[in-house]
mmCIF file with all atom_site columns, C-alpha atoms in Angstrom:
data_model
loop_
_atom_site.group_PDB
_atom_site.id
_atom_site.type_symbol
_atom_site.label_atom_id
_atom_site.label_alt_id
_atom_site.label_comp_id
_atom_site.label_asym_id
_atom_site.label_entity_id
_atom_site.label_seq_id
_atom_site.pdbx_PDB_ins_code
_atom_site.Cartn_x
_atom_site.Cartn_y
_atom_site.Cartn_z
_atom_site.occupancy
_atom_site.B_iso_or_equiv
_atom_site.pdbx_formal_charge
_atom_site.auth_seq_id
_atom_site.auth_comp_id
_atom_site.auth_asym_id
_atom_site.auth_atom_id
_atom_site.pdbx_PDB_model_num
ATOM 1   C CA . MET A 1 1   ? 74.848  88.569  106.653 1.00 41.00 ? 191 MET A CA 1
ATOM 2   C CA . GLU A 1 2   ? 73.145  92.035  105.770 1.00 43.00 ? 192 GLU A CA 1
ATOM 3   C CA . PHE A 1 3   ? 73.897  95.530  106.903 1.00 39.00 ? 193 PHE A CA 1
ATOM 4   C CA . THR A 1 4   ? 69.873  95.471  108.965 1.00 48.00 ? 194 THR A CA 1
ATOM 5   C CA . GLU A 1 5   ? 71.148  91.750  110.856 1.00 48.00 ? 195 GLU A CA 1
ATOM 6   C CA . VAL A 1 6   ? 74.679  93.222  111.670 1.00 48.00 ? 196 VAL A CA 1
ATOM 7   C CA . HIS A 1 7   ? 73.176  96.328  113.598 1.00 55.00 ? 197 HIS A CA 1
ATOM 8   C CA . ASP A 1 8   ? 70.547  94.334  114.659 1.00 61.00 ? 198 ASP A CA 1
ATOM 9   C CA . GLN A 1 9   ? 72.973  91.995  116.415 1.00 68.00 ? 199 GLN A CA 1
ATOM 10  C CA . SER A 1 10  ? 75.377  95.084  117.495 1.00 80.00 ? 200 SER A CA 1
ATOM 11  C CA . THR A 1 11  ? 72.107  96.179  119.468 1.00 87.00 ? 201 THR A CA 1
ATOM 12  C CA . ARG A 1 12  ? 71.162  92.971  120.719 1.00 88.00 ? 202 ARG A CA 1
ATOM 13  C CA . GLN A 1 13  ? 74.590  92.742  122.798 1.00 86.00 ? 203 GLN A CA 1
ATOM 14  C CA . ARG A 1 14  ? 74.477  96.838  123.980 1.00 90.00 ? 204 ARG A CA 1
ATOM 15  C CA . VAL A 1 15  ? 71.202  95.436  125.687 1.00 92.00 ? 205 VAL A CA 1
ATOM 16  C CA . ALA A 1 16  ? 72.600  92.224  127.123 1.00 88.00 ? 206 ALA A CA 1
ATOM 17  C CA . ARG A 1 17  ? 75.638  93.759  127.987 1.00 84.00 ? 207 ARG A CA 1
ATOM 18  C CA . SER A 1 18  ? 73.542  96.375  129.595 1.00 87.00 ? 208 SER A CA 1
ATOM 19  C CA . ILE A 1 19  ? 72.005  94.497  131.634 1.00 86.00 ? 209 ILE A CA 1
ATOM 20  C CA . LEU A 1 20  ? 75.266  92.081  133.054 1.00 78.00 ? 210 LEU A CA 1
ATOM 21  C CA . VAL A 1 21  ? 76.264  95.718  134.078 1.00 75.00 ? 211 VAL A CA 1
ATOM 22  C CA . ASN A 1 22  ? 73.161  96.955  135.437 1.00 80.00 ? 212 ASN A CA 1
ATOM 23  C CA . GLY A 1 23  ? 71.720  93.963  136.761 1.00 80.00 ? 213 GLY A CA 1
ATOM 24  C CA . PRO A 1 24  ? 68.061  93.308  135.860 1.00 86.00 ? 214 PRO A CA 1
ATOM 25  C CA . SER A 1 25  ? 66.437  96.005  133.823 1.00 91.00 ? 215 SER A CA 1
ATOM 26  C CA . THR A 1 26  ? 62.924  97.560  132.342 1.00 94.00 ? 216 THR A CA 1
ATOM 27  C CA . ALA A 1 27  ? 62.897  97.765  128.894 1.00 94.00 ? 217 ALA A CA 1
ATOM 28  C CA . ALA A 1 28  ? 61.672  101.473 129.893 1.00 94.00 ? 218 ALA A CA 1
ATOM 29  C CA . ALA A 1 29  ? 65.239  101.513 131.904 1.00 94.00 ? 219 ALA A CA 1
ATOM 30  C CA . LEU A 1 30  ? 67.011  100.034 129.432 1.00 95.00 ? 220 LEU A CA 1
ATOM 31  C CA . ALA A 1 31  ? 65.610  102.572 126.573 1.00 95.00 ? 221 ALA A CA 1
ATOM 32  C CA . GLU A 1 32  ? 66.848  105.182 128.339 1.00 95.00 ? 222 GLU A CA 1
ATOM 33  C CA . ARG A 1 33  ? 69.971  104.270 129.328 1.00 93.00 ? 223 ARG A CA 1
ATOM 34  C CA . LEU A 1 34  ? 71.247  103.227 125.069 1.00 94.00 ? 224 LEU A CA 1
ATOM 35  C CA . ASP A 1 35  ? 69.501  106.171 123.754 1.00 93.00 ? 225 ASP A CA 1
ATOM 36  C CA . LEU A 1 36  ? 67.232  103.553 121.740 1.00 94.00 ? 226 LEU A CA 1
ATOM 37  C CA . THR A 1 37  ? 63.196  103.590 121.436 1.00 94.00 ? 227 THR A CA 1
ATOM 38  C CA . PRO A 1 38  ? 61.325  101.568 123.922 1.00 92.00 ? 228 PRO A CA 1
ATOM 39  C CA . ALA A 1 39  ? 59.594  99.827  121.074 1.00 93.00 ? 229 ALA A CA 1
ATOM 40  C CA . ALA A 1 40  ? 63.149  98.516  119.603 1.00 93.00 ? 230 ALA A CA 1
ATOM 41  C CA . VAL A 1 41  ? 64.543  97.579  122.600 1.00 95.00 ? 231 VAL A CA 1
ATOM 42  C CA . ARG A 1 42  ? 60.561  95.231  123.998 1.00 94.00 ? 232 ARG A CA 1
ATOM 43  C CA . ARG A 1 43  ? 61.656  94.082  120.139 1.00 94.00 ? 233 ARG A CA 1
ATOM 44  C CA . HIS A 1 44  ? 64.674  92.856  121.198 1.00 94.00 ? 234 HIS A CA 1
ATOM 45  C CA . LEU A 1 45  ? 63.988  91.572  124.638 1.00 95.00 ? 235 LEU A CA 1
ATOM 46  C CA . ASP A 1 46  ? 61.253  89.251  123.081 1.00 94.00 ? 236 ASP A CA 1
ATOM 47  C CA . GLN A 1 47  ? 63.678  87.589  120.846 1.00 93.00 ? 237 GLN A CA 1
ATOM 48  C CA . MET A 1 48  ? 66.181  87.143  123.702 1.00 93.00 ? 238 MET A CA 1
ATOM 49  C CA . LEU A 1 49  ? 63.054  85.713  125.999 1.00 94.00 ? 239 LEU A CA 1
ATOM 50  C CA . GLU A 1 50  ? 62.891  83.131  123.194 1.00 94.00 ? 240 GLU A CA 1
ATOM 51  C CA . GLU A 1 51  ? 65.425  82.353  123.057 1.00 92.00 ? 241 GLU A CA 1
ATOM 52  C CA . GLY A 1 52  ? 66.209  81.804  126.434 1.00 92.00 ? 242 GLY A CA 1
ATOM 53  C CA . GLU A 1 53  ? 68.952  84.490  126.968 1.00 90.00 ? 243 GLU A CA 1
ATOM 54  C CA . VAL A 1 54  ? 66.809  86.631  129.411 1.00 92.00 ? 244 VAL A CA 1
ATOM 55  C CA . GLU A 1 55  ? 63.763  85.922  132.105 1.00 92.00 ? 245 GLU A CA 1
ATOM 56  C CA . ALA A 1 56  ? 61.131  88.322  132.742 1.00 92.00 ? 246 ALA A CA 1
ATOM 57  C CA . ARG A 1 57  ? 61.136  89.248  136.733 1.00 87.00 ? 247 ARG A CA 1
ATOM 58  C CA . GLU A 1 58  ? 58.164  90.737  138.500 1.00 80.00 ? 248 GLU A CA 1
ATOM 59  C CA . PRO A 1 59  ? 59.333  93.750  140.011 1.00 69.00 ? 249 PRO A CA 1
ATOM 60  C CA . ARG A 1 60  ? 60.643  93.439  143.854 1.00 56.00 ? 250 ARG A CA 1
ATOM 61  C CA . SER A 1 61  ? 57.731  96.438  145.182 1.00 52.00 ? 251 SER A CA 1
ATOM 62  C CA . GLN A 1 62  ? 54.625  98.084  143.975 1.00 47.00 ? 252 GLN A CA 1
ATOM 63  C CA . ALA A 1 63  ? 54.548  100.318 146.742 1.00 46.00 ? 253 ALA A CA 1
ATOM 64  C CA . ALA A 1 64  ? 55.410  103.394 144.122 1.00 45.00 ? 254 ALA A CA 1
ATOM 65  C CA . ARG A 1 65  ? 53.157  102.334 140.923 1.00 48.00 ? 255 ARG A CA 1
ATOM 66  C CA . GLY A 1 66  ? 51.049  104.487 139.465 1.00 52.00 ? 256 GLY A CA 1
ATOM 67  C CA . ARG A 1 67  ? 47.991  102.586 137.196 1.00 55.00 ? 257 ARG A CA 1
ATOM 68  C CA . GLY A 1 68  ? 48.415  99.954  134.937 1.00 56.00 ? 258 GLY A CA 1
ATOM 69  C CA . ARG A 1 69  ? 50.647  96.762  135.401 1.00 62.00 ? 259 ARG A CA 1
ATOM 70  C CA . PRO A 1 70  ? 54.088  97.390  136.934 1.00 71.00 ? 260 PRO A CA 1
ATOM 71  C CA . ALA A 1 71  ? 56.729  97.188  134.502 1.00 83.00 ? 261 ALA A CA 1
ATOM 72  C CA . LYS A 1 72  ? 59.079  94.167  134.943 1.00 90.00 ? 262 LYS A CA 1
ATOM 73  C CA . ALA A 1 73  ? 62.928  93.671  135.733 1.00 92.00 ? 263 ALA A CA 1
ATOM 74  C CA . PHE A 1 74  ? 64.710  91.184  132.398 1.00 93.00 ? 264 PHE A CA 1
ATOM 75  C CA . ALA A 1 75  ? 67.570  89.733  134.058 1.00 88.00 ? 265 ALA A CA 1
ATOM 76  C CA . LEU A 1 76  ? 70.139  87.547  132.279 1.00 84.00 ? 266 LEU A CA 1
ATOM 77  C CA . THR A 1 77  ? 69.729  83.967  132.266 1.00 84.00 ? 267 THR A CA 1
ATOM 78  C CA . GLU A 1 78  ? 73.432  81.226  132.343 1.00 74.00 ? 268 GLU A CA 1
ATOM 79  C CA . SER A 1 79  ? 72.714  80.481  129.009 1.00 78.00 ? 269 SER A CA 1
ATOM 80  C CA . GLY A 1 80  ? 73.009  84.128  128.562 1.00 82.00 ? 270 GLY A CA 1
ATOM 81  C CA . ARG A 1 81  ? 75.877  85.014  130.545 1.00 76.00 ? 271 ARG A CA 1
ATOM 82  C CA . ASP A 1 82  ? 77.020  82.084  128.486 1.00 72.00 ? 272 ASP A CA 1
ATOM 83  C CA . GLY A 1 83  ? 78.032  84.106  125.459 1.00 71.00 ? 273 GLY A CA 1
ATOM 84  C CA . PHE A 1 84  ? 80.231  86.930  127.352 1.00 70.00 ? 274 PHE A CA 1
ATOM 85  C CA . ASP A 1 85  ? 82.123  83.684  128.797 1.00 64.00 ? 275 ASP A CA 1
ATOM 86  C CA . GLN A 1 86  ? 82.812  82.933  125.153 1.00 71.00 ? 276 GLN A CA 1
ATOM 87  C CA . GLN A 1 87  ? 83.991  86.285  124.186 1.00 70.00 ? 277 GLN A CA 1
ATOM 88  C CA . TYR A 1 88  ? 86.159  86.648  126.890 1.00 76.00 ? 278 TYR A CA 1
ATOM 89  C CA . ASP A 1 89  ? 87.629  83.284  126.344 1.00 83.00 ? 279 ASP A CA 1
ATOM 90  C CA . ASP A 1 90  ? 88.243  83.944  122.844 1.00 85.00 ? 280 ASP A CA 1
ATOM 91  C CA . LEU A 1 91  ? 90.383  86.985  123.436 1.00 87.00 ? 281 LEU A CA 1
ATOM 92  C CA . ALA A 1 92  ? 92.115  85.144  126.440 1.00 91.00 ? 282 ALA A CA 1
ATOM 93  C CA . ALA A 1 93  ? 93.137  82.198  123.618 1.00 92.00 ? 283 ALA A CA 1
ATOM 94  C CA . GLN A 1 94  ? 94.330  85.480  121.174 1.00 94.00 ? 284 GLN A CA 1
ATOM 95  C CA . ALA A 1 95  ? 96.206  85.709  124.355 1.00 95.00 ? 285 ALA A CA 1
ATOM 96  C CA . LEU A 1 96  ? 97.550  82.855  124.906 1.00 96.00 ? 286 LEU A CA 1
ATOM 97  C CA . ARG A 1 97  ? 97.940  82.301  121.183 1.00 96.00 ? 287 ARG A CA 1
ATOM 98  C CA . PHE A 1 98  ? 100.869 85.738  121.556 1.00 97.00 ? 288 PHE A CA 1
ATOM 99  C CA . LEU A 1 99  ? 102.339 84.669  124.299 1.00 96.00 ? 289 LEU A CA 1
ATOM 100 C CA . ALA A 1 100 ? 103.058 80.630  122.638 1.00 97.00 ? 290 ALA A CA 1
ATOM 101 C CA . GLU A 1 101 ? 104.591 83.160  119.091 1.00 97.00 ? 291 GLU A CA 1
ATOM 102 C CA . THR A 1 102 ? 106.799 85.227  121.284 1.00 97.00 ? 292 THR A CA 1
ATOM 103 C CA . GLY A 1 103 ? 108.091 83.096  124.245 1.00 97.00 ? 293 GLY A CA 1
ATOM 104 C CA . GLY A 1 104 ? 107.379 79.793  123.621 1.00 96.00 ? 294 GLY A CA 1
ATOM 105 C CA . ASP A 1 105 ? 106.086 76.670  125.282 1.00 96.00 ? 295 ASP A CA 1
ATOM 106 C CA . ASP A 1 106 ? 108.378 77.544  128.169 1.00 97.00 ? 296 ASP A CA 1
ATOM 107 C CA . ALA A 1 107 ? 106.595 81.559  128.180 1.00 97.00 ? 297 ALA A CA 1
ATOM 108 C CA . VAL A 1 108 ? 102.613 79.691  128.171 1.00 97.00 ? 298 VAL A CA 1
ATOM 109 C CA . ARG A 1 109 ? 103.974 77.152  131.115 1.00 97.00 ? 299 ARG A CA 1
ATOM 110 C CA . GLU A 1 110 ? 104.958 80.235  133.323 1.00 97.00 ? 300 GLU A CA 1
ATOM 111 C CA . PHE A 1 111 ? 101.493 81.239  132.774 1.00 97.00 ? 301 PHE A CA 1
ATOM 112 C CA . ALA A 1 112 ? 99.785  78.297  133.134 1.00 97.00 ? 302 ALA A CA 1
ATOM 113 C CA . ALA A 1 113 ? 101.806 77.567  137.014 1.00 96.00 ? 303 ALA A CA 1
ATOM 114 C CA . ARG A 1 114 ? 100.978 81.648  137.791 1.00 96.00 ? 304 ARG A CA 1
ATOM 115 C CA . ARG A 1 115 ? 97.217  81.056  137.219 1.00 95.00 ? 305 ARG A CA 1
ATOM 116 C CA . VAL A 1 116 ? 97.178  78.135  139.441 1.00 96.00 ? 306 VAL A CA 1
ATOM 117 C CA . ALA A 1 117 ? 98.533  79.822  141.953 1.00 96.00 ? 307 ALA A CA 1
ATOM 118 C CA . PHE A 1 118 ? 94.750  80.332  144.075 1.00 95.00 ? 308 PHE A CA 1
ATOM 119 C CA . ILE A 1 119 ? 95.704  76.833  145.276 1.00 96.00 ? 309 ILE A CA 1
ATOM 120 C CA . GLN A 1 120 ? 98.444  76.953  147.040 1.00 94.00 ? 310 GLN A CA 1
ATOM 121 C CA . GLU A 1 121 ? 98.085  80.779  148.007 1.00 94.00 ? 311 GLU A CA 1
ATOM 122 C CA . ARG A 1 122 ? 94.511  79.488  149.818 1.00 95.00 ? 312 ARG A CA 1
ATOM 123 C CA . PHE A 1 123 ? 95.084  75.800  150.775 1.00 96.00 ? 313 PHE A CA 1
ATOM 124 C CA . GLU A 1 124 ? 96.573  76.669  153.959 1.00 93.00 ? 314 GLU A CA 1
ATOM 125 C CA . GLY A 1 125 ? 94.322  79.177  154.785 1.00 94.00 ? 315 GLY A CA 1
ATOM 126 C CA . ILE A 1 126 ? 91.639  76.642  154.449 1.00 95.00 ? 316 ILE A CA 1
ATOM 127 C CA . ARG A 1 127 ? 93.463  73.900  156.195 1.00 94.00 ? 317 ARG A CA 1
ATOM 128 C CA . ALA A 1 128 ? 93.940  76.557  159.175 1.00 95.00 ? 318 ALA A CA 1
ATOM 129 C CA . GLU A 1 129 ? 90.121  77.775  159.291 1.00 94.00 ? 319 GLU A CA 1
ATOM 130 C CA . HIS A 1 130 ? 88.701  74.416  158.966 1.00 95.00 ? 320 HIS A CA 1
ATOM 131 C CA . PRO A 1 131 ? 91.529  71.668  160.364 1.00 94.00 ? 321 PRO A CA 1
ATOM 132 C CA . GLU A 1 132 ? 87.922  69.354  160.247 1.00 96.00 ? 322 GLU A CA 1
ATOM 133 C CA . LEU A 1 133 ? 88.871  68.640  156.387 1.00 95.00 ? 323 LEU A CA 1
ATOM 134 C CA . GLY A 1 134 ? 90.321  66.113  154.687 1.00 95.00 ? 324 GLY A CA 1
ATOM 135 C CA . SER A 1 135 ? 93.311  67.269  151.834 1.00 95.00 ? 325 SER A CA 1
ATOM 136 C CA . ALA A 1 136 ? 90.880  66.546  148.951 1.00 96.00 ? 326 ALA A CA 1
ATOM 137 C CA . GLU A 1 137 ? 87.956  68.589  150.345 1.00 96.00 ? 327 GLU A CA 1
ATOM 138 C CA . ILE A 1 138 ? 90.283  71.795  151.223 1.00 97.00 ? 328 ILE A CA 1
ATOM 139 C CA . LEU A 1 139 ? 91.258  71.195  147.389 1.00 97.00 ? 329 LEU A CA 1
ATOM 140 C CA . ALA A 1 140 ? 87.514  71.053  146.463 1.00 96.00 ? 330 ALA A CA 1
ATOM 141 C CA . GLN A 1 141 ? 86.673  74.069  148.981 1.00 95.00 ? 331 GLN A CA 1
ATOM 142 C CA . VAL A 1 142 ? 89.685  76.259  147.014 1.00 96.00 ? 332 VAL A CA 1
ATOM 143 C CA . PHE A 1 143 ? 88.650  75.235  143.298 1.00 95.00 ? 333 PHE A CA 1
ATOM 144 C CA . THR A 1 144 ? 84.910  75.885  144.259 1.00 91.00 ? 334 THR A CA 1
ATOM 145 C CA . ASP A 1 145 ? 85.679  79.381  145.569 1.00 91.00 ? 335 ASP A CA 1
ATOM 146 C CA . GLU A 1 146 ? 87.545  80.163  141.942 1.00 90.00 ? 336 GLU A CA 1
ATOM 147 C CA . GLY A 1 147 ? 84.169  78.728  139.938 1.00 83.00 ? 337 GLY A CA 1
ATOM 148 C CA . TYR A 1 148 ? 84.741  75.304  139.846 1.00 88.00 ? 338 TYR A CA 1
ATOM 149 C CA . ALA A 1 149 ? 82.214  73.952  141.575 1.00 84.00 ? 339 ALA A CA 1
ATOM 150 C CA . ALA A 1 150 ? 83.936  70.759  143.428 1.00 91.00 ? 340 ALA A CA 1
ATOM 151 C CA . THR A 1 151 ? 83.073  68.174  145.098 1.00 92.00 ? 341 THR A CA 1
ATOM 152 C CA . VAL A 1 152 ? 85.108  65.080  146.509 1.00 95.00 ? 342 VAL A CA 1
ATOM 153 C CA . ARG A 1 153 ? 83.814  61.229  145.723 1.00 93.00 ? 343 ARG A CA 1
ATOM 154 C CA . ASP A 1 154 ? 85.479  57.725  147.563 1.00 94.00 ? 344 ASP A CA 1
ATOM 155 C CA . SER A 1 155 ? 87.647  55.550  145.137 1.00 91.00 ? 345 SER A CA 1
ATOM 156 C CA . PRO A 1 156 ? 88.585  52.400  145.156 1.00 92.00 ? 346 PRO A CA 1
ATOM 157 C CA . VAL A 1 157 ? 91.937  53.429  146.006 1.00 91.00 ? 347 VAL A CA 1
ATOM 158 C CA . GLY A 1 158 ? 91.580  56.641  147.377 1.00 93.00 ? 348 GLY A CA 1
ATOM 159 C CA . GLU A 1 159 ? 89.562  59.982  146.928 1.00 96.00 ? 349 GLU A CA 1
ATOM 160 C CA . GLN A 1 160 ? 88.758  61.721  143.522 1.00 96.00 ? 350 GLN A CA 1
ATOM 161 C CA . LEU A 1 161 ? 88.598  65.398  143.206 1.00 96.00 ? 351 LEU A CA 1
ATOM 162 C CA . CYS A 1 162 ? 85.825  66.325  140.545 1.00 94.00 ? 352 CYS A CA 1
ATOM 163 C CA . GLN A 1 163 ? 84.858  69.744  139.179 1.00 92.00 ? 353 GLN A CA 1
ATOM 164 C CA . GLN A 1 164 ? 81.461  69.967  137.442 1.00 84.00 ? 354 GLN A CA 1
ATOM 165 C CA . HIS A 1 165 ? 82.624  73.608  135.637 1.00 81.00 ? 355 HIS A CA 1
ATOM 166 C CA . CYS A 1 166 ? 85.690  74.924  134.783 1.00 85.00 ? 356 CYS A CA 1
ATOM 167 C CA . PRO A 1 167 ? 86.335  78.442  133.398 1.00 85.00 ? 357 PRO A CA 1
ATOM 168 C CA . VAL A 1 168 ? 89.104  77.902  131.391 1.00 89.00 ? 358 VAL A CA 1
ATOM 169 C CA . ALA A 1 169 ? 87.554  74.439  129.686 1.00 86.00 ? 359 ALA A CA 1
ATOM 170 C CA . HIS A 1 170 ? 87.567  76.283  126.357 1.00 85.00 ? 360 HIS A CA 1
ATOM 171 C CA . VAL A 1 171 ? 90.649  77.893  126.234 1.00 92.00 ? 361 VAL A CA 1
ATOM 172 C CA . ALA A 1 172 ? 92.311  74.678  128.247 1.00 93.00 ? 362 ALA A CA 1
ATOM 173 C CA . HIS A 1 173 ? 91.495  71.994  124.521 1.00 91.00 ? 363 HIS A CA 1
ATOM 174 C CA . GLU A 1 174 ? 93.755  74.043  122.895 1.00 94.00 ? 364 GLU A CA 1
ATOM 175 C CA . PHE A 1 175 ? 96.186  74.647  125.536 1.00 96.00 ? 365 PHE A CA 1
ATOM 176 C CA . PRO A 1 176 ? 96.524  71.762  127.809 1.00 95.00 ? 366 PRO A CA 1
ATOM 177 C CA . GLN A 1 177 ? 99.099  73.586  129.646 1.00 96.00 ? 367 GLN A CA 1
ATOM 178 C CA . LEU A 1 178 ? 96.362  75.398  132.258 1.00 96.00 ? 368 LEU A CA 1
ATOM 179 C CA . CYS A 1 179 ? 95.188  71.952  132.696 1.00 95.00 ? 369 CYS A CA 1
ATOM 180 C CA . GLU A 1 180 ? 98.667  70.133  133.438 1.00 96.00 ? 370 GLU A CA 1
ATOM 181 C CA . ALA A 1 181 ? 99.228  73.501  135.477 1.00 97.00 ? 371 ALA A CA 1
ATOM 182 C CA . GLU A 1 182 ? 96.412  72.522  138.185 1.00 96.00 ? 372 GLU A CA 1
ATOM 183 C CA . THR A 1 183 ? 97.433  69.023  138.683 1.00 97.00 ? 373 THR A CA 1
ATOM 184 C CA . GLU A 1 184 ? 100.693 69.542  139.273 1.00 97.00 ? 374 GLU A CA 1
ATOM 185 C CA . ALA A 1 185 ? 99.722  72.681  141.453 1.00 97.00 ? 375 ALA A CA 1
ATOM 186 C CA . ILE A 1 186 ? 97.609  69.766  143.577 1.00 97.00 ? 376 ILE A CA 1
ATOM 187 C CA . SER A 1 187 ? 100.009 67.204  143.188 1.00 96.00 ? 377 SER A CA 1
ATOM 188 C CA . LEU A 1 188 ? 102.666 70.186  145.110 1.00 96.00 ? 378 LEU A CA 1
ATOM 189 C CA . VAL A 1 189 ? 100.077 71.347  148.046 1.00 96.00 ? 379 VAL A CA 1
ATOM 190 C CA . LEU A 1 190 ? 99.140  66.923  148.865 1.00 95.00 ? 380 LEU A CA 1
ATOM 191 C CA . GLY A 1 191 ? 102.870 66.362  148.056 1.00 94.00 ? 381 GLY A CA 1
ATOM 192 C CA . SER A 1 192 ? 102.218 63.379  146.724 1.00 93.00 ? 382 SER A CA 1
ATOM 193 C CA . HIS A 1 193 ? 101.469 61.723  142.838 1.00 94.00 ? 383 HIS A CA 1
ATOM 194 C CA . VAL A 1 194 ? 98.036  62.352  141.312 1.00 96.00 ? 384 VAL A CA 1
ATOM 195 C CA . GLN A 1 195 ? 97.005  61.213  139.014 1.00 95.00 ? 385 GLN A CA 1
ATOM 196 C CA . ARG A 1 196 ? 93.889  63.390  136.230 1.00 95.00 ? 386 ARG A CA 1
ATOM 197 C CA . LEU A 1 197 ? 91.530  60.788  134.306 1.00 95.00 ? 387 LEU A CA 1
ATOM 198 C CA . ALA A 1 198 ? 89.023  63.293  132.517 1.00 93.00 ? 388 ALA A CA 1
ATOM 199 C CA . THR A 1 199 ? 89.144  67.217  132.127 1.00 93.00 ? 389 THR A CA 1
ATOM 200 C CA . ILE A 1 200 ? 86.160  68.831  130.844 1.00 87.00 ? 390 ILE A CA 1
ATOM 201 C CA . ALA A 1 201 ? 88.397  70.694  127.705 1.00 87.00 ? 391 ALA A CA 1
ATOM 202 C CA . HIS A 1 202 ? 88.563  67.367  126.057 1.00 87.00 ? 392 HIS A CA 1
ATOM 203 C CA . GLY A 1 203 ? 84.809  66.679  126.212 1.00 83.00 ? 393 GLY A CA 1
ATOM 204 C CA . ASP A 1 204 ? 84.430  64.503  128.881 1.00 84.00 ? 394 ASP A CA 1
ATOM 205 C CA . GLY A 1 205 ? 81.753  65.039  131.507 1.00 79.00 ? 395 GLY A CA 1
ATOM 206 C CA . VAL A 1 206 ? 83.546  66.111  134.758 1.00 86.00 ? 396 VAL A CA 1
ATOM 207 C CA . CYS A 1 207 ? 87.810  67.034  135.437 1.00 93.00 ? 397 CYS A CA 1
ATOM 208 C CA . THR A 1 208 ? 88.245  64.166  137.465 1.00 95.00 ? 398 THR A CA 1
ATOM 209 C CA . THR A 1 209 ? 91.782  63.962  139.605 1.00 97.00 ? 399 THR A CA 1
ATOM 210 C CA . CYS A 1 210 ? 92.321  60.652  141.639 1.00 97.00 ? 400 CYS A CA 1
ATOM 211 C CA . ILE A 1 211 ? 93.870  61.262  144.665 1.00 96.00 ? 401 ILE A CA 1
ATOM 212 C CA . PRO A 1 212 ? 95.988  57.576  146.126 1.00 93.00 ? 402 PRO A CA 1
ATOM 213 C CA . SER A 1 213 ? 95.542  57.106  149.711 1.00 88.00 ? 403 SER A CA 1
ATOM 214 C CA . THR A 1 214 ? 98.866  57.527  151.460 1.00 71.00 ? 404 THR A CA 1
ATOM 215 C CA . PRO A 1 215 ? 100.165 54.031  152.489 1.00 56.00 ? 405 PRO A CA 1
ATOM 216 C CA . THR A 1 216 ? 100.156 54.088  156.328 1.00 45.00 ? 406 THR A CA 1
ATOM 217 C CA . LYS A 1 217 ? 103.430 52.213  157.539 1.00 44.00 ? 407 LYS A CA 1
ATOM 218 C CA . THR A 1 218 ? 103.651 49.432  159.870 1.00 40.00 ? 408 THR A CA 1
ATOM 219 C CA . LYS A 1 219 ? 105.695 49.376  162.090 1.00 42.00 ? 409 LYS A CA 1
ATOM 220 C CA . GLU A 1 220 ? 108.523 46.486  162.595 1.00 44.00 ? 410 GLU A CA 1
ATOM 221 C CA . THR A 1 221 ? 108.125 43.944  165.403 1.00 42.00 ? 411 THR A CA 1
ATOM 222 C CA . VAL A 1 222 ? 110.967 43.559  166.940 1.00 43.00 ? 412 VAL A CA 1
ATOM 223 C CA . SER A 1 223 ? 112.169 40.467  168.012 1.00 38.00 ? 413 SER A CA 1
#
């Protein structure tokens, strides 16, 4: 890659990060913030628009505008945000590799267990606030609040906790201990065995955990 391409990529990342941190911004605001010419900013914004990384939005208020059309504000799309998520994932993977090298598998498992502590911490709180919810529904709420977009489905043997998104999927592909810790935490709060059927980290479309129905005890007939 030539120097010009590297420089353009670096500037483009600066533009994207400025929008991420400061919210939807006009080309003029970005130019001033990044000490660039408006023409340079517009060139990068045009490329980002073409690749679906940003979208142009009409200004909320046009009351104070002067002559001409009001300047549009540019906001990151989901695709644009994914680029930053990937960078954070790479950093997390590097940190876990270092942890594995220096502390071994036990250290990775301990980290994974601490990361999912939110499951047990939030489960009882939501149960107290919403006594009408079943255990699987409470878990779905816990995971959704943490960015997993979880739902509950009925199954022939009980219920399935389905996570449409996994914030750590990229890292969990290399470190399955993260998925294992989630499964163990779910089992712990439910007080029963559960089985992970699929994970996004290993190529499945949805993370699916089977929560078997608890068999009801029948009363013994006293003869």
